[in-house]
Amino acid sequence: MRMQTLLHAVFPPECLCCGARVETDFAICGACWGDTPFVLGAACDLCGVGLPGQSAANGPLICEECHVIARPWARGRAVLQYAGNGRRLVLGLKHGDRADIARAAGPWLARAGADLLVDDPLIVPIPLHWRRLAERRFNQAALLARALARTSGRDWLPDALVRARSTGSQDGRDRAARFRNLDGAIRVSPRRAAQVTGRSVLLVDDVMTSGATFSAAAQACLAAGAPQVCVMALARVARDA
């Protein structure tokens, strides 16, 4: 008996959302799949938020928020809306030690960001401050970046960026306060600057809300000599979420 078959006999694969039995590892059952808010169809070209009812026939779509806020990155994508099962998956990854969710997300990220991967970018996760990393023991953005790199066959650099100061939680802050809180907080590691210079970068994080964290990281990469930065989030918080 193969090892994988033996493992499945002892530990049958379970749905990432509800725990029901599924046929393969790192899968979502049919019922949960239908209730999982994947961003499909029209979406903002800068932040990835879904724009149902709109068409990109005449060029890239830009949402109202991205018309108001200057984005230092070139393009952005998101896999899920941060609602329902999308929110459950993100919280399971971030707070539930569910590394299996990151494993499953690799192909999702690769499909959603296929056009961002064409130029062979360096995949870089959004960093945690060392205190937060010590508390959590892992960086969920790094798990996602690694899964995307493995699926797409692209290079990734887990320690390209550092969070120079603790910024605390962004919960409860309005948009302006979020951007002020992250201003200058993220930098390219001096040990990795040469690997960022001259290389397009794809930043990866679990959630995009206002875009303040991505903005700080993108500005740091551009200042270090990256010719272009794109962003990818597992989930995007909609304005009315």
PDB file of C-alpha atoms in Angstrom:
ATOM      1  CA  MET A   1       0.000   0.000   0.000  1.00  0.00           C
ATOM      2  CA  ARG A   2       1.363   3.421  -0.939  1.00  0.00           C
ATOM      3  CA  MET A   3       2.118   5.814   1.908  1.00  0.00           C
ATOM      4  CA  GLN A   4      -0.426   8.371   0.637  1.00  0.00           C
ATOM      5  CA  THR A   5      -3.125   5.703   0.467  1.00  0.00           C
ATOM      6  CA  LEU A   6      -2.254   4.552   3.991  1.00  0.00           C
ATOM      7  CA  LEU A   7      -2.419   8.114   5.294  1.00  0.00           C
ATOM      8  CA  HIS A   8      -5.808   8.646   3.668  1.00  0.00           C
ATOM      9  CA  ALA A   9      -7.053   5.442   5.239  1.00  0.00           C
ATOM     10  CA  VAL A  10      -6.073   6.719   8.682  1.00  0.00           C
ATOM     11  CA  PHE A  11      -6.665  10.433   8.111  1.00  0.00           C
ATOM     12  CA  PRO A  12      -9.225  10.936   5.313  1.00  0.00           C
ATOM     13  CA  PRO A  13      -8.887  14.291   3.513  1.00  0.00           C
ATOM     14  CA  GLU A  14     -11.238  16.934   4.878  1.00  0.00           C
ATOM     15  CA  CYS A  15     -12.787  20.048   3.366  1.00  0.00           C
ATOM     16  CA  LEU A  16     -10.769  23.136   4.223  1.00  0.00           C
ATOM     17  CA  CYS A  17     -13.933  24.972   5.234  1.00  0.00           C
ATOM     18  CA  CYS A  18     -16.320  22.551   6.930  1.00  0.00           C
ATOM     19  CA  GLY A  19     -14.297  19.407   7.628  1.00  0.00           C
ATOM     20  CA  ALA A  20     -16.450  17.126   5.483  1.00  0.00           C
ATOM     21  CA  ARG A  21     -14.637  14.311   3.721  1.00  0.00           C
ATOM     22  CA  VAL A  22     -13.302  15.107   0.245  1.00  0.00           C
ATOM     23  CA  GLU A  23     -11.470  13.032  -2.341  1.00  0.00           C
ATOM     24  CA  THR A  24      -8.131  14.862  -2.342  1.00  0.00           C
ATOM     25  CA  ASP A  25      -5.953  16.778   0.084  1.00  0.00           C
ATOM     26  CA  PHE A  26      -6.187  20.575   0.275  1.00  0.00           C
ATOM     27  CA  ALA A  27      -9.662  20.687  -1.267  1.00  0.00           C
ATOM     28  CA  ILE A  28     -13.043  22.315  -0.656  1.00  0.00           C
ATOM     29  CA  CYS A  29     -16.213  20.227  -0.793  1.00  0.00           C
ATOM     30  CA  GLY A  30     -18.844  20.937  -3.444  1.00  0.00           C
ATOM     31  CA  ALA A  31     -21.233  22.636  -1.037  1.00  0.00           C
ATOM     32  CA  CYS A  32     -18.565  24.945   0.392  1.00  0.00           C
ATOM     33  CA  TRP A  33     -17.096  25.644  -3.034  1.00  0.00           C
ATOM     34  CA  GLY A  34     -20.411  27.095  -4.165  1.00  0.00           C
ATOM     35  CA  ASP A  35     -20.474  29.340  -1.086  1.00  0.00           C
ATOM     36  CA  THR A  36     -16.860  30.493  -1.368  1.00  0.00           C
ATOM     37  CA  PRO A  37     -16.677  34.012  -2.848  1.00  0.00           C
ATOM     38  CA  PHE A  38     -13.958  33.638  -5.461  1.00  0.00           C
ATOM     39  CA  VAL A  39     -13.342  36.815  -7.462  1.00  0.00           C
ATOM     40  CA  LEU A  40     -14.449  35.786 -10.930  1.00  0.00           C
ATOM     41  CA  GLY A  41     -15.155  37.917 -13.974  1.00  0.00           C
ATOM     42  CA  ALA A  42     -14.623  41.668 -13.970  1.00  0.00           C
ATOM     43  CA  ALA A  43     -12.315  43.059 -11.291  1.00  0.00           C
ATOM     44  CA  CYS A  44     -10.288  46.200 -10.605  1.00  0.00           C
ATOM     45  CA  ASP A  45      -6.916  46.006 -12.327  1.00  0.00           C
ATOM     46  CA  LEU A  46      -5.201  47.705  -9.377  1.00  0.00           C
ATOM     47  CA  CYS A  47      -6.668  46.108  -6.259  1.00  0.00           C
ATOM     48  CA  GLY A  48      -8.503  43.009  -7.485  1.00  0.00           C
ATOM     49  CA  VAL A  49     -11.893  43.863  -6.001  1.00  0.00           C
ATOM     50  CA  GLY A  50     -14.722  42.282  -7.967  1.00  0.00           C
ATOM     51  CA  LEU A  51     -16.772  44.589 -10.169  1.00  0.00           C
ATOM     52  CA  PRO A  52     -19.866  42.559 -11.070  1.00  0.00           C
ATOM     53  CA  GLY A  53     -21.895  43.847 -13.966  1.00  0.00           C
ATOM     54  CA  GLN A  54     -18.953  45.658 -15.544  1.00  0.00           C
ATOM     55  CA  SER A  55     -16.927  44.727 -18.602  1.00  0.00           C
ATOM     56  CA  ALA A  56     -13.222  45.055 -19.371  1.00  0.00           C
ATOM     57  CA  ALA A  57     -13.867  44.968 -23.118  1.00  0.00           C
ATOM     58  CA  ASN A  58     -12.530  48.498 -23.526  1.00  0.00           C
ATOM     59  CA  GLY A  59      -9.465  48.100 -21.330  1.00  0.00           C
ATOM     60  CA  PRO A  60      -8.575  47.529 -17.672  1.00  0.00           C
ATOM     61  CA  LEU A  61     -11.190  48.428 -15.079  1.00  0.00           C
ATOM     62  CA  ILE A  62     -10.328  50.687 -12.137  1.00  0.00           C
ATOM     63  CA  CYS A  63     -12.619  50.792  -9.100  1.00  0.00           C
ATOM     64  CA  GLU A  64     -13.813  54.002  -7.493  1.00  0.00           C
ATOM     65  CA  GLU A  65     -11.436  53.618  -4.540  1.00  0.00           C
ATOM     66  CA  CYS A  66      -8.377  53.232  -6.772  1.00  0.00           C
ATOM     67  CA  HIS A  67      -9.403  56.340  -8.690  1.00  0.00           C
ATOM     68  CA  VAL A  68      -9.173  58.238  -5.401  1.00  0.00           C
ATOM     69  CA  ILE A  69      -6.067  56.633  -3.868  1.00  0.00           C
ATOM     70  CA  ALA A  70      -2.748  56.714  -5.715  1.00  0.00           C
ATOM     71  CA  ARG A  71      -1.371  53.177  -5.951  1.00  0.00           C
ATOM     72  CA  PRO A  72       2.425  52.862  -6.275  1.00  0.00           C
ATOM     73  CA  TRP A  73       2.089  49.421  -7.831  1.00  0.00           C
ATOM     74  CA  ALA A  74       1.245  48.624 -11.466  1.00  0.00           C
ATOM     75  CA  ARG A  75      -1.434  45.921 -11.152  1.00  0.00           C
ATOM     76  CA  GLY A  76      -3.159  43.933  -8.432  1.00  0.00           C
ATOM     77  CA  ARG A  77      -5.175  40.743  -8.101  1.00  0.00           C
ATOM     78  CA  ALA A  78      -7.193  38.969  -5.392  1.00  0.00           C
ATOM     79  CA  VAL A  79      -8.456  35.403  -5.198  1.00  0.00           C
ATOM     80  CA  LEU A  80     -11.382  35.833  -2.802  1.00  0.00           C
ATOM     81  CA  GLN A  81     -13.696  38.397  -1.350  1.00  0.00           C
ATOM     82  CA  TYR A  82     -13.080  38.763   2.380  1.00  0.00           C
ATOM     83  CA  ALA A  83     -16.525  37.517   3.346  1.00  0.00           C
ATOM     84  CA  GLY A  84     -18.147  34.222   4.283  1.00  0.00           C
ATOM     85  CA  ASN A  85     -15.882  31.297   3.499  1.00  0.00           C
ATOM     86  CA  GLY A  86     -13.255  33.695   2.184  1.00  0.00           C
ATOM     87  CA  ARG A  87     -12.982  35.260   5.619  1.00  0.00           C
ATOM     88  CA  ARG A  88     -13.011  31.846   7.321  1.00  0.00           C
ATOM     89  CA  LEU A  89     -10.130  30.642   5.174  1.00  0.00           C
ATOM     90  CA  VAL A  90      -8.043  33.740   5.883  1.00  0.00           C
ATOM     91  CA  LEU A  91      -8.679  33.600   9.630  1.00  0.00           C
ATOM     92  CA  GLY A  92      -7.933  29.882   9.669  1.00  0.00           C
ATOM     93  CA  LEU A  93      -4.609  30.521   7.979  1.00  0.00           C
ATOM     94  CA  LYS A  94      -3.694  33.518  10.121  1.00  0.00           C
ATOM     95  CA  HIS A  95      -4.900  32.463  13.556  1.00  0.00           C
ATOM     96  CA  GLY A  96      -5.665  28.755  13.326  1.00  0.00           C
ATOM     97  CA  ASP A  97      -2.264  27.349  12.344  1.00  0.00           C
ATOM     98  CA  ARG A  98      -3.870  26.105   9.100  1.00  0.00           C
ATOM     99  CA  ALA A  99      -0.842  25.891   6.811  1.00  0.00           C
ATOM    100  CA  ASP A 100      -2.884  23.530   4.637  1.00  0.00           C
ATOM    101  CA  ILE A 101      -4.915  26.550   3.505  1.00  0.00           C
ATOM    102  CA  ALA A 102      -1.774  28.197   2.134  1.00  0.00           C
ATOM    103  CA  ARG A 103      -0.911  24.961   0.332  1.00  0.00           C
ATOM    104  CA  ALA A 104      -4.330  24.933  -1.307  1.00  0.00           C
ATOM    105  CA  ALA A 105      -4.079  28.623  -2.175  1.00  0.00           C
ATOM    106  CA  GLY A 106      -0.956  28.184  -4.318  1.00  0.00           C
ATOM    107  CA  PRO A 107      -2.855  27.150  -7.465  1.00  0.00           C
ATOM    108  CA  TRP A 108      -5.608  29.696  -6.757  1.00  0.00           C
ATOM    109  CA  LEU A 109      -3.059  32.500  -6.572  1.00  0.00           C
ATOM    110  CA  ALA A 110      -1.284  31.270  -9.694  1.00  0.00           C
ATOM    111  CA  ARG A 111      -4.525  31.259 -11.690  1.00  0.00           C
ATOM    112  CA  ALA A 112      -5.703  34.654 -10.450  1.00  0.00           C
ATOM    113  CA  GLY A 113      -2.291  36.233 -11.076  1.00  0.00           C
ATOM    114  CA  ALA A 114      -1.315  34.397 -14.246  1.00  0.00           C
ATOM    115  CA  ASP A 115      -0.810  37.642 -16.165  1.00  0.00           C
ATOM    116  CA  LEU A 116       1.321  39.057 -13.344  1.00  0.00           C
ATOM    117  CA  LEU A 117       3.671  36.066 -13.522  1.00  0.00           C
ATOM    118  CA  VAL A 118       4.460  36.398 -17.237  1.00  0.00           C
ATOM    119  CA  ASP A 119       7.420  38.713 -16.621  1.00  0.00           C
ATOM    120  CA  ASP A 120       9.015  36.257 -14.162  1.00  0.00           C
ATOM    121  CA  PRO A 121       8.798  38.520 -11.089  1.00  0.00           C
ATOM    122  CA  LEU A 122      10.490  37.931  -7.771  1.00  0.00           C
ATOM    123  CA  ILE A 123       7.765  36.831  -5.352  1.00  0.00           C
ATOM    124  CA  VAL A 124       8.063  38.654  -2.029  1.00  0.00           C
ATOM    125  CA  PRO A 125       5.816  38.307   1.042  1.00  0.00           C
ATOM    126  CA  ILE A 126       4.697  41.225   3.179  1.00  0.00           C
ATOM    127  CA  PRO A 127       6.801  40.994   6.359  1.00  0.00           C
ATOM    128  CA  LEU A 128       5.752  40.798   9.987  1.00  0.00           C
ATOM    129  CA  HIS A 129       7.544  42.702  12.727  1.00  0.00           C
ATOM    130  CA  TRP A 130       9.862  40.367  14.624  1.00  0.00           C
ATOM    131  CA  ARG A 131       7.739  40.603  17.770  1.00  0.00           C
ATOM    132  CA  ARG A 132       4.582  39.583  15.904  1.00  0.00           C
ATOM    133  CA  LEU A 133       6.493  36.803  14.152  1.00  0.00           C
ATOM    134  CA  ALA A 134       7.735  35.492  17.519  1.00  0.00           C
ATOM    135  CA  GLU A 135       4.161  35.468  18.859  1.00  0.00           C
ATOM    136  CA  ARG A 136       2.613  33.813  15.803  1.00  0.00           C
ATOM    137  CA  ARG A 137       5.629  31.594  14.953  1.00  0.00           C
ATOM    138  CA  PHE A 138       5.015  31.968  11.216  1.00  0.00           C
ATOM    139  CA  ASN A 139       4.257  34.615   8.609  1.00  0.00           C
ATOM    140  CA  GLN A 140       1.055  33.738   6.757  1.00  0.00           C
ATOM    141  CA  ALA A 141       2.102  35.924   3.800  1.00  0.00           C
ATOM    142  CA  ALA A 142       5.334  33.936   3.505  1.00  0.00           C
ATOM    143  CA  LEU A 143       3.380  30.667   3.458  1.00  0.00           C
ATOM    144  CA  LEU A 144       1.259  32.004   0.603  1.00  0.00           C
ATOM    145  CA  ALA A 145       4.282  33.358  -1.278  1.00  0.00           C
ATOM    146  CA  ARG A 146       6.045  30.010  -0.983  1.00  0.00           C
ATOM    147  CA  ALA A 147       2.964  28.146  -2.234  1.00  0.00           C
ATOM    148  CA  LEU A 148       2.667  30.511  -5.201  1.00  0.00           C
ATOM    149  CA  ALA A 149       6.365  30.180  -6.017  1.00  0.00           C
ATOM    150  CA  ARG A 150       6.180  26.391  -5.916  1.00  0.00           C
ATOM    151  CA  THR A 151       3.082  26.270  -8.099  1.00  0.00           C
ATOM    152  CA  SER A 152       4.350  28.801 -10.662  1.00  0.00           C
ATOM    153  CA  GLY A 153       8.023  27.851 -10.660  1.00  0.00           C
ATOM    154  CA  ARG A 154       9.060  31.444  -9.936  1.00  0.00           C
ATOM    155  CA  ASP A 155      11.744  32.697  -7.558  1.00  0.00           C
ATOM    156  CA  TRP A 156      10.757  33.949  -4.136  1.00  0.00           C
ATOM    157  CA  LEU A 157      12.647  35.797  -1.432  1.00  0.00           C
ATOM    158  CA  PRO A 158      11.021  35.407   2.008  1.00  0.00           C
ATOM    159  CA  ASP A 159      13.264  37.930   3.771  1.00  0.00           C
ATOM    160  CA  ALA A 160      13.495  40.617   1.086  1.00  0.00           C
ATOM    161  CA  LEU A 161      11.498  43.050   3.222  1.00  0.00           C
ATOM    162  CA  VAL A 162      11.634  43.905   6.922  1.00  0.00           C
ATOM    163  CA  ARG A 163       9.135  45.740   9.071  1.00  0.00           C
ATOM    164  CA  ALA A 164      11.357  48.304  10.735  1.00  0.00           C
ATOM    165  CA  ARG A 165       8.922  49.126  13.525  1.00  0.00           C
ATOM    166  CA  SER A 166       5.884  47.526  15.070  1.00  0.00           C
ATOM    167  CA  THR A 167       2.739  49.007  13.549  1.00  0.00           C
ATOM    168  CA  GLY A 168       0.201  47.150  15.665  1.00  0.00           C
ATOM    169  CA  SER A 169      -3.187  46.146  14.361  1.00  0.00           C
ATOM    170  CA  GLN A 170      -4.865  48.194  11.653  1.00  0.00           C
ATOM    171  CA  ASP A 171      -8.308  47.206  12.959  1.00  0.00           C
ATOM    172  CA  GLY A 172     -10.376  50.226  13.942  1.00  0.00           C
ATOM    173  CA  ARG A 173      -8.265  52.739  12.006  1.00  0.00           C
ATOM    174  CA  ASP A 174      -9.776  54.724   9.182  1.00  0.00           C
ATOM    175  CA  ARG A 175      -8.120  54.847   5.780  1.00  0.00           C
ATOM    176  CA  ALA A 176      -5.949  57.889   6.468  1.00  0.00           C
ATOM    177  CA  ALA A 177      -4.788  56.485   9.816  1.00  0.00           C
ATOM    178  CA  ARG A 178      -3.870  53.180   8.193  1.00  0.00           C
ATOM    179  CA  PHE A 179      -1.602  54.932   5.693  1.00  0.00           C
ATOM    180  CA  ARG A 180      -0.018  57.132   8.393  1.00  0.00           C
ATOM    181  CA  ASN A 181       0.620  54.084  10.562  1.00  0.00           C
ATOM    182  CA  LEU A 182       2.492  52.257   7.770  1.00  0.00           C
ATOM    183  CA  ASP A 183       4.431  55.255   6.455  1.00  0.00           C
ATOM    184  CA  GLY A 184       8.105  54.248   6.306  1.00  0.00           C
ATOM    185  CA  ALA A 185       7.485  51.090   8.341  1.00  0.00           C
ATOM    186  CA  ILE A 186       8.624  48.618   5.670  1.00  0.00           C
ATOM    187  CA  ARG A 187      12.078  48.550   4.091  1.00  0.00           C
ATOM    188  CA  VAL A 188      14.125  46.334   1.817  1.00  0.00           C
ATOM    189  CA  SER A 189      16.632  44.355   3.853  1.00  0.00           C
ATOM    190  CA  PRO A 190      20.165  45.674   3.179  1.00  0.00           C
ATOM    191  CA  ARG A 191      21.267  42.048   2.773  1.00  0.00           C
ATOM    192  CA  ARG A 192      18.742  41.557  -0.045  1.00  0.00           C
ATOM    193  CA  ALA A 193      18.871  44.918  -1.804  1.00  0.00           C
ATOM    194  CA  ALA A 194      21.037  43.629  -4.656  1.00  0.00           C
ATOM    195  CA  GLN A 195      18.493  40.887  -5.404  1.00  0.00           C
ATOM    196  CA  VAL A 196      15.628  43.394  -5.606  1.00  0.00           C
ATOM    197  CA  THR A 197      17.415  45.998  -7.722  1.00  0.00           C
ATOM    198  CA  GLY A 198      16.503  45.625 -11.384  1.00  0.00           C
ATOM    199  CA  ARG A 199      13.948  42.862 -10.739  1.00  0.00           C
ATOM    200  CA  SER A 200      10.168  43.143 -11.056  1.00  0.00           C
ATOM    201  CA  VAL A 201       8.502  42.241  -7.764  1.00  0.00           C
ATOM    202  CA  LEU A 202       5.184  40.559  -6.973  1.00  0.00           C
ATOM    203  CA  LEU A 203       4.135  41.283  -3.385  1.00  0.00           C
ATOM    204  CA  VAL A 204       1.931  38.710  -1.628  1.00  0.00           C
ATOM    205  CA  ASP A 205      -0.259  39.084   1.463  1.00  0.00           C
ATOM    206  CA  ASP A 206      -3.292  37.401   2.966  1.00  0.00           C
ATOM    207  CA  VAL A 207      -5.671  40.388   2.925  1.00  0.00           C
ATOM    208  CA  MET A 208      -5.872  43.790   1.279  1.00  0.00           C
ATOM    209  CA  THR A 209      -8.113  46.328   3.003  1.00  0.00           C
ATOM    210  CA  SER A 210      -7.078  49.926   2.300  1.00  0.00           C
ATOM    211  CA  GLY A 211      -3.880  48.910   0.517  1.00  0.00           C
ATOM    212  CA  ALA A 212      -1.711  50.801   3.033  1.00  0.00           C
ATOM    213  CA  THR A 213       0.555  47.828   3.747  1.00  0.00           C
ATOM    214  CA  PHE A 214       1.015  47.009   0.078  1.00  0.00           C
ATOM    215  CA  SER A 215       1.692  50.693  -0.594  1.00  0.00           C
ATOM    216  CA  ALA A 216       4.464  50.885   2.001  1.00  0.00           C
ATOM    217  CA  ALA A 217       6.044  47.669   0.709  1.00  0.00           C
ATOM    218  CA  ALA A 218       5.768  48.709  -2.946  1.00  0.00           C
ATOM    219  CA  GLN A 219       7.387  52.076  -2.247  1.00  0.00           C
ATOM    220  CA  ALA A 220      10.257  50.321  -0.474  1.00  0.00           C
ATOM    221  CA  CYS A 221      10.822  47.991  -3.443  1.00  0.00           C
ATOM    222  CA  LEU A 222      10.701  50.848  -5.951  1.00  0.00           C
ATOM    223  CA  ALA A 223      13.127  52.890  -3.847  1.00  0.00           C
ATOM    224  CA  ALA A 224      15.501  49.901  -3.863  1.00  0.00           C
ATOM    225  CA  GLY A 225      15.505  49.800  -7.658  1.00  0.00           C
ATOM    226  CA  ALA A 226      12.699  47.420  -8.611  1.00  0.00           C
ATOM    227  CA  PRO A 227      11.444  48.619 -12.018  1.00  0.00           C
ATOM    228  CA  GLN A 228       7.867  47.472 -11.360  1.00  0.00           C
ATOM    229  CA  VAL A 229       5.803  46.149  -8.482  1.00  0.00           C
ATOM    230  CA  CYS A 230       2.528  44.228  -8.650  1.00  0.00           C
ATOM    231  CA  VAL A 231       0.468  42.924  -5.734  1.00  0.00           C
ATOM    232  CA  MET A 232      -1.514  39.776  -4.977  1.00  0.00           C
ATOM    233  CA  ALA A 233      -3.837  39.144  -2.015  1.00  0.00           C
ATOM    234  CA  LEU A 234      -5.595  35.957  -1.054  1.00  0.00           C
ATOM    235  CA  ALA A 235      -8.621  38.073  -0.115  1.00  0.00           C
ATOM    236  CA  ARG A 236      -9.803  41.602  -0.799  1.00  0.00           C
ATOM    237  CA  VAL A 237     -12.014  43.511   1.624  1.00  0.00           C
ATOM    238  CA  ALA A 238     -14.737  45.287  -0.326  1.00  0.00           C
ATOM    239  CA  ARG A 239     -15.743  48.794   0.674  1.00  0.00           C
ATOM    240  CA  ASP A 240     -19.106  47.665   1.989  1.00  0.00           C
ATOM    241  CA  ALA A 241     -17.720  44.569   3.779  1.00  0.00           C
TER     242      ALA A 241
END
